[in-house]
Coordinates of C-alpha atoms in Angstrom, one line a residue:
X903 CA -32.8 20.4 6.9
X904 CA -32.1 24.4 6.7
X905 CA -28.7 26.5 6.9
X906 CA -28.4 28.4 9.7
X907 CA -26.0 31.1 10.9
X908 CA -24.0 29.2 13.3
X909 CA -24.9 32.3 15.9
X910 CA -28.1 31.8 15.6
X911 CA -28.1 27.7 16.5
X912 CA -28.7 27.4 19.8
X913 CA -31.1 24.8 21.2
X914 CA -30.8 23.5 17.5
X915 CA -29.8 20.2 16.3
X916 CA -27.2 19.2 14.0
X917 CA -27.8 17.7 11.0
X918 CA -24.6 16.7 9.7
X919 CA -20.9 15.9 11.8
X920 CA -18.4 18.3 11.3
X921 CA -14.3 17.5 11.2
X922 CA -11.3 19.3 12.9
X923 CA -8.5 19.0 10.7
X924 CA -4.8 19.8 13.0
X925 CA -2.6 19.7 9.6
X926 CA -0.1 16.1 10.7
X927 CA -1.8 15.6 13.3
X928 CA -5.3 15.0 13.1
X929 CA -8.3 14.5 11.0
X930 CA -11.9 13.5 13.3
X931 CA -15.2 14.4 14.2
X932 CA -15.3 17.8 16.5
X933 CA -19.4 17.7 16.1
X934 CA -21.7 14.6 16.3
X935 CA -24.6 14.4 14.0
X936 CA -28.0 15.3 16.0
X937 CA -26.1 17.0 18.9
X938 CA -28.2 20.1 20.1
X939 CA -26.0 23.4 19.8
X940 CA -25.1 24.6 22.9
X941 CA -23.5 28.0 23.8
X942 CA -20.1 27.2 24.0
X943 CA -20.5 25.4 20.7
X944 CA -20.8 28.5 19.2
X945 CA -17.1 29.8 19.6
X946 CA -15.6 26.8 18.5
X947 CA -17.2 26.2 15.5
X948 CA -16.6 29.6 14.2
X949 CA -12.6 28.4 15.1
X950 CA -13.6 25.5 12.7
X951 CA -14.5 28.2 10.1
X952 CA -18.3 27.6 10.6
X953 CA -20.0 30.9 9.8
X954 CA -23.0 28.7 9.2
X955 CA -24.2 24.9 9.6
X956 CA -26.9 22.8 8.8
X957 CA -29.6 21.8 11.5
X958 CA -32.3 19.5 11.2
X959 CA -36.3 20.8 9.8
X960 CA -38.9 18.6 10.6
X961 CA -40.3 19.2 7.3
X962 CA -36.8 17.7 5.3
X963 CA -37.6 14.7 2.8
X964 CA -34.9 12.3 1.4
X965 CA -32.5 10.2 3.1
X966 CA -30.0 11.2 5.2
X967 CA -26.1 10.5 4.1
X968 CA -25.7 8.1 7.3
X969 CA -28.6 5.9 6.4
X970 CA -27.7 6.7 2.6
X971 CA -23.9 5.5 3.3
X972 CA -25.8 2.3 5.2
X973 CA -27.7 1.4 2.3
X974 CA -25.1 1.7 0.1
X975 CA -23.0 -1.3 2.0
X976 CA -25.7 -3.3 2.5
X977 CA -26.5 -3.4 -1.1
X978 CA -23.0 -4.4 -2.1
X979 CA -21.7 -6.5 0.9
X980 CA -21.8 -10.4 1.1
X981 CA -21.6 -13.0 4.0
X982 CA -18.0 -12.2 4.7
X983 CA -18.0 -8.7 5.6
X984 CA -19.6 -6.0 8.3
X985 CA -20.3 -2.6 8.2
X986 CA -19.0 -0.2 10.6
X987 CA -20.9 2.5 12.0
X988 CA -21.0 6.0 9.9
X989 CA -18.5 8.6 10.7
X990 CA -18.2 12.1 9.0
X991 CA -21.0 10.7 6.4
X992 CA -19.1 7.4 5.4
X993 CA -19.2 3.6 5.7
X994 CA -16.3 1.6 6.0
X995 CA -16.8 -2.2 5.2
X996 CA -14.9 -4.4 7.2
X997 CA -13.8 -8.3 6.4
X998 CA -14.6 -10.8 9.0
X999 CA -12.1 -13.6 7.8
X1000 CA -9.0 -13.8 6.6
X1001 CA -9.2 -14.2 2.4
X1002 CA -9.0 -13.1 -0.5
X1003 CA -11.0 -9.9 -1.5
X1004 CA -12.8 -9.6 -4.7
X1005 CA -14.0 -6.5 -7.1
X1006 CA -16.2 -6.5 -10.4
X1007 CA -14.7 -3.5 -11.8
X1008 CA -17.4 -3.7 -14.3
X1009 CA -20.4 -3.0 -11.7
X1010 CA -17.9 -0.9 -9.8
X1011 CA -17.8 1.5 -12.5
X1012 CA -21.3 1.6 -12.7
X1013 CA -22.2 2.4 -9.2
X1014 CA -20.0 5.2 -9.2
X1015 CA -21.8 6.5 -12.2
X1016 CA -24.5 7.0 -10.0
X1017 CA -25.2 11.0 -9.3
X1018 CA -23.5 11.8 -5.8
X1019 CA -22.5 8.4 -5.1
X1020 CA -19.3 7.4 -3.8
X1021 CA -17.9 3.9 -3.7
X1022 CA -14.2 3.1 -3.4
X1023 CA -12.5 -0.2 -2.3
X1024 CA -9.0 -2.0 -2.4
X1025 CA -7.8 -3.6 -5.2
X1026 CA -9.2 -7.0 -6.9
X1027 CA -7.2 -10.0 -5.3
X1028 CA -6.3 -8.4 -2.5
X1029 CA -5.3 -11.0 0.7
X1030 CA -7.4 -9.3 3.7
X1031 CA -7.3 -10.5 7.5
X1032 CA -10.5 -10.2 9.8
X1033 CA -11.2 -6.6 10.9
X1034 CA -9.2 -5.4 7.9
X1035 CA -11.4 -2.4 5.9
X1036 CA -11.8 -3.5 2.4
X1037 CA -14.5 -0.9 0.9
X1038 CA -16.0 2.4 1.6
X1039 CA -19.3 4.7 0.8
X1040 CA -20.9 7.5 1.2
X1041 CA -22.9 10.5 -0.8
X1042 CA -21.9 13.6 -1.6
X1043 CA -24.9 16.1 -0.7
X1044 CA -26.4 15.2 2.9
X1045 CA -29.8 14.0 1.6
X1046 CA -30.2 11.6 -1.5
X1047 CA -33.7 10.3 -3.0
X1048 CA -35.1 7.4 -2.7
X1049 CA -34.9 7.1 -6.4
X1050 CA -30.9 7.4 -6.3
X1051 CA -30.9 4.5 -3.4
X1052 CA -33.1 2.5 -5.3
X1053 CA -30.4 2.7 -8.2
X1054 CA -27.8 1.8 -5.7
X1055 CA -29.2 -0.8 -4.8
X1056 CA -29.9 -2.5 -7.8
X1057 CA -26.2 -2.2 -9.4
X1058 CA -25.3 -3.6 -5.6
X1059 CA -27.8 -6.8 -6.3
X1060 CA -25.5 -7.3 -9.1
X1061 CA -22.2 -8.7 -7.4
X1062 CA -19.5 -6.1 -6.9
X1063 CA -17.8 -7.6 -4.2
X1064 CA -17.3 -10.8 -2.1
X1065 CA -14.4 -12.3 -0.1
X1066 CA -13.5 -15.9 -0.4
X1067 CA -12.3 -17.2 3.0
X1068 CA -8.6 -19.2 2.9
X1069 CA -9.0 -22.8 3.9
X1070 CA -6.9 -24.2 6.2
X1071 CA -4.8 -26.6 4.2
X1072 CA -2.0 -29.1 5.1
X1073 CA 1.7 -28.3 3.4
X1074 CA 4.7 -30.5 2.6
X1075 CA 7.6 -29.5 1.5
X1076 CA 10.1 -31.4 -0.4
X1077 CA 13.6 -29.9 -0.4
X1078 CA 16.0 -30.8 -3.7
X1079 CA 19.3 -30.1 -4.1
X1080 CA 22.1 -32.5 -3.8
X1081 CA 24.4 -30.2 -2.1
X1082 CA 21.8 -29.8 0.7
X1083 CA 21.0 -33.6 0.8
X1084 CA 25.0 -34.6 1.2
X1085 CA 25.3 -31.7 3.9
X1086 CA 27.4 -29.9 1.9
X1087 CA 25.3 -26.8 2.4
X1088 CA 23.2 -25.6 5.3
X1089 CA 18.8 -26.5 4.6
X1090 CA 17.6 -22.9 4.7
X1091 CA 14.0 -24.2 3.8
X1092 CA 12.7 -22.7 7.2
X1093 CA 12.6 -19.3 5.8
X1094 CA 9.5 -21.4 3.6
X1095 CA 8.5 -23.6 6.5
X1096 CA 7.9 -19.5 8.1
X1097 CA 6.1 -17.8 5.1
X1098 CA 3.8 -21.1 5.0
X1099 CA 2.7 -20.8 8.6
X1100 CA 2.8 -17.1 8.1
X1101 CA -0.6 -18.0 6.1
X1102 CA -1.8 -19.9 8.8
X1103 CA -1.3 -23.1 7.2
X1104 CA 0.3 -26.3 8.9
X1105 CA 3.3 -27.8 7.7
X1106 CA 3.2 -32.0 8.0
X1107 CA 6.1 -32.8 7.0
X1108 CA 9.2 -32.1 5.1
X1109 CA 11.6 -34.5 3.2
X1110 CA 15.0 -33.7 1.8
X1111 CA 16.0 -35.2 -1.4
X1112 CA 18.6 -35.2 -3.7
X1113 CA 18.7 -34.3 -7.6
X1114 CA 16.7 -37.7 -8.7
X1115 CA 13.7 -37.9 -10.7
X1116 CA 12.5 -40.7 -9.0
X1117 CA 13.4 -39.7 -5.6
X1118 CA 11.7 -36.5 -5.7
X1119 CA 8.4 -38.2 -7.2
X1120 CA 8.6 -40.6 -4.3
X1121 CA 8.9 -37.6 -1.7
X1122 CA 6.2 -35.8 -2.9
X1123 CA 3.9 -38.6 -3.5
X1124 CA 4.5 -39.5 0.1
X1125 CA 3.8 -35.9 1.5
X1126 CA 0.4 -36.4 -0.6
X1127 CA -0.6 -39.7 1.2
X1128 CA 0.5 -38.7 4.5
X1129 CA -2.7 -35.8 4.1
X1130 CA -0.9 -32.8 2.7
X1131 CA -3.2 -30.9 0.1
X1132 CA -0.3 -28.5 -1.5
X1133 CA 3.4 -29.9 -1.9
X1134 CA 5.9 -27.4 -2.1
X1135 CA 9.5 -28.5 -3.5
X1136 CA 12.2 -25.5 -2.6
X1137 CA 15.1 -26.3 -4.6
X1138 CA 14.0 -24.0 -7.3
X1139 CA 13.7 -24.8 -11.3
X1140 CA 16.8 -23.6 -13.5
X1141 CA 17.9 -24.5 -17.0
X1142 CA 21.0 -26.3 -14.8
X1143 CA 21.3 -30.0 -16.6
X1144 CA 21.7 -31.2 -13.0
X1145 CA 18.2 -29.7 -11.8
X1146 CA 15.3 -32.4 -12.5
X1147 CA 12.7 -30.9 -10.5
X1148 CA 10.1 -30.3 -12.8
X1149 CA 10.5 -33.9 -14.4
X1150 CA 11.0 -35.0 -10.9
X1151 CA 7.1 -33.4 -10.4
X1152 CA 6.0 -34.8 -13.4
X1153 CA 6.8 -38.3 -12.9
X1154 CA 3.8 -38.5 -10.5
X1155 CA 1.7 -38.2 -12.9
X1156 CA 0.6 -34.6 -12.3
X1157 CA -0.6 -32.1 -14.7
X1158 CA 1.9 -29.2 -15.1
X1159 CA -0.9 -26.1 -15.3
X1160 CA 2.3 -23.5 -16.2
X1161 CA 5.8 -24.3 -16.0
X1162 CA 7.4 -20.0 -15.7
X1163 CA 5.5 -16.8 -15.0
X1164 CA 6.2 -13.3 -15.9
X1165 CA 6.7 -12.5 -12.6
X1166 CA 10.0 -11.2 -10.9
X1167 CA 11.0 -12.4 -8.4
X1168 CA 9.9 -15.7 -9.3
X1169 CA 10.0 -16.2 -13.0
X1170 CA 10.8 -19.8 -12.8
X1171 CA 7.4 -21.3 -10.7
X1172 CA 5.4 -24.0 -11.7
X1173 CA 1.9 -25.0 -10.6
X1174 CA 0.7 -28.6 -10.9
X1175 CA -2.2 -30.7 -10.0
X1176 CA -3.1 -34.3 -9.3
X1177 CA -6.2 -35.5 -7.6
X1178 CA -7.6 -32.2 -6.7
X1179 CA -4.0 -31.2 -4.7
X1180 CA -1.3 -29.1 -6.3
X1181 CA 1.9 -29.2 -6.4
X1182 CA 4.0 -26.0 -6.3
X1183 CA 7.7 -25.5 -7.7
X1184 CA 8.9 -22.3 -6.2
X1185 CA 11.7 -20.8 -7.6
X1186 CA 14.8 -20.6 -5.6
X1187 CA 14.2 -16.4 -4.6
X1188 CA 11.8 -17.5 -2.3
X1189 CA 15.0 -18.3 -0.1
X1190 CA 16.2 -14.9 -0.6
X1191 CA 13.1 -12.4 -1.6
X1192 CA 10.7 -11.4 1.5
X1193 CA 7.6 -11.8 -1.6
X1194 CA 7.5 -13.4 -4.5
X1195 CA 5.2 -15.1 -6.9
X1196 CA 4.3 -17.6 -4.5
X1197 CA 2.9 -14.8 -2.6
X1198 CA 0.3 -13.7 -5.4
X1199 CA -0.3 -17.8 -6.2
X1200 CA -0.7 -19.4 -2.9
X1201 CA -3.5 -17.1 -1.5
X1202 CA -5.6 -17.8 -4.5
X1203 CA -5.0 -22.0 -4.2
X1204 CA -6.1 -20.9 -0.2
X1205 CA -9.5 -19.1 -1.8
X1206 CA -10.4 -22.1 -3.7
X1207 CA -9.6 -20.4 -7.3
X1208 CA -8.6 -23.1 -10.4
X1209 CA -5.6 -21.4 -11.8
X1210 CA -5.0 -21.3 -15.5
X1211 CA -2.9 -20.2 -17.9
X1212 CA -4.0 -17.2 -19.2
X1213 CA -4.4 -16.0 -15.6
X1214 CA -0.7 -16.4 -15.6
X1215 CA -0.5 -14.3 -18.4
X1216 CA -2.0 -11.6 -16.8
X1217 CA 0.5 -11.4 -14.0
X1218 CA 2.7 -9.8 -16.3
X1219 CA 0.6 -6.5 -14.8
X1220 CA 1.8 -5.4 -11.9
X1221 CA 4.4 -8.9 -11.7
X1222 CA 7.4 -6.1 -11.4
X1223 CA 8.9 -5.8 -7.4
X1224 CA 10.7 -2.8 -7.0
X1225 CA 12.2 -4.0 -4.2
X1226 CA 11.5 -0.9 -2.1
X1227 CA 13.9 0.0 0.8
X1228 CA 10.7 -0.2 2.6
X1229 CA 8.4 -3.1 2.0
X1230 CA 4.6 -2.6 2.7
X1231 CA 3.1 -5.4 0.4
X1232 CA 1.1 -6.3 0.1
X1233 CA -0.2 -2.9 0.4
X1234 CA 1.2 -1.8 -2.9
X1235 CA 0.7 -3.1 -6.6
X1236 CA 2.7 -6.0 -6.4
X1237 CA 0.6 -8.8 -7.6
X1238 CA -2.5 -6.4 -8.0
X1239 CA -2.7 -6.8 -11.9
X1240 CA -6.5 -7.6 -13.6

């Protein structure tokens, strides 16, 4: 690869694309990699600002920042993910499930430690859909060593990311509340019955219940023999004498994992499990709040994780909604603590 006066290019071949910027409107490629410069090339890429441009010398050694960005993906992607072809030098890396996206910060750290190499990717715990982009590489000069890629490559062997696919499991929900039971009140548990299939899970069944212990232990035990792997109960968990939820949850002989979360909305959540299924008490915002903790829990019970306690604790990072006027999650740091 030599630098070249763009004037004096023709018949040459480029070495490296070149971007158009249109400020708000546009940001792409104006000139491929390996196109041969033609004459009326010449006056546009002096409009670009290109006095001079790289072609390609039969004589250059190193690797090339396509292949280099390629190599840099393939080191670091598993099963679950794709690359997509380079543009403008990088690599996107694309998810092809829906899941939950993982990132050792550790070995991410230490690849971008690396002389002239660039590797950036969403946050750890981050719910991704098929086709979504979930990491990106490239180099910074247009050639690197083979030396450099063999160091990429071995803090890639290492594990710096992986996506756990969501499994498709069967919900029930049990609603308590004895105003709702009587009729007194209007059920609004299909805003949950919505979020749940929203996550592409099936509902099975849902029972209505009022504030008994033993009636709520009966409904969910029920929901659990009828095939459902989580039970969700919607009536929220309050310090109210007249809510029994949680005891209600724990008369079926479940462990209670956590019982309150320092998460808001949702502060009052609890997880449980019996016989490898969980139950889930979700706080009454969920009526109310678009996201709330049992956004951030549920897609981790749908990855397969075992949830524990001081994983709860670490919620508190990140655990505060601002409620924006306009909501992107979860494109934001809701839920995106360590």
């Amino acid at each position: 690869m030599k630098k070249v006066n763009v004037e004096d290019a023709l018949g040459l071949i480029l070495a490296h694309d070149i971007t158009e910027i249109i400020p708000g409107k546009k940001k792409d490629v104006a000139f491929k990699r390996g196109r041969i410069i033609e004459k009326d090339d010449v006056e546009r890429l002096l409009d670009l600002g290109k006095m001079h441009i790289f072609i390609f010398d039969k004589g250059e050694k190193g690797i090339h920042e396509d292949e280099a960005g390629m190599r840099i993906a393939q080191s670091i992607m598993g099963s679950n993910m794709e690359p997509v072809p380079p543009k403008e030098g990088k690599v996107n890396i694309k998810s092809k499930v829906n899941g939950l996206f993982y990132v050792n910060d550790k070995y991410l750290y230490e690849m971008n430690r690396i002389p002239d190499v660039l590797l950036s990717t969403v946050p750890n715990r981050y719910p991704v859909k098929e086709g979504d982009i979930v990491a990106a590489a490239r180099i910074i000069p247009l050639y690197a060593n083979e030396k450099t890629m063999r160091r990429v490559e071995r803090v890639g062997g290492k594990g710096i990311i992986s996506i756990s696919p969501f499994k498709n499991f069967k919900v029930g929900l049990v609603v308590t509340g004895s105003e709702v039971f009587s009729g007194r009140i209007q059920d609004g548990s299909y805003v949950v019955e919505e979020k749940i299939r929203g996550y592409g899970l099936d509902v099975i069944g849902k029972t209505l219940v009022t504030d008994d212990v033993e009636a709520i232990g009966n409904a969910i035990n029920g929901l659990l023999e009828r095939g459902a792997d989580i039970v969700i109960t919607t009536g929220g968990l309050s310090v109210d004498p007249d809510d029994v939820t949680k005891e209600g949850i724990e008369s079926t002989g479940a462990e209670v994992l956590f019982y309150g979360t320092p998460v808001f909305p949702g502060a009052m959540f609890l997880v449980a499990r019996i016989n490898g299924k969980h139950i889930l008490g979700a706080p009454a915002c969920v009526y109310y709040n678009k996201y709330t903790v049992l956004d951030i829990i549920l897609p981790r019970i749908m990855a397969g994780e075992e949830i524990h306690k001081n994983d709860v604790a670490k919620l508190s990072y990140g655990g505060l909604c601002l409620h924006c006027d306009i909501c992107h999650y979860p494109a934001c740091f809701f839920g995106k603590g360590p």
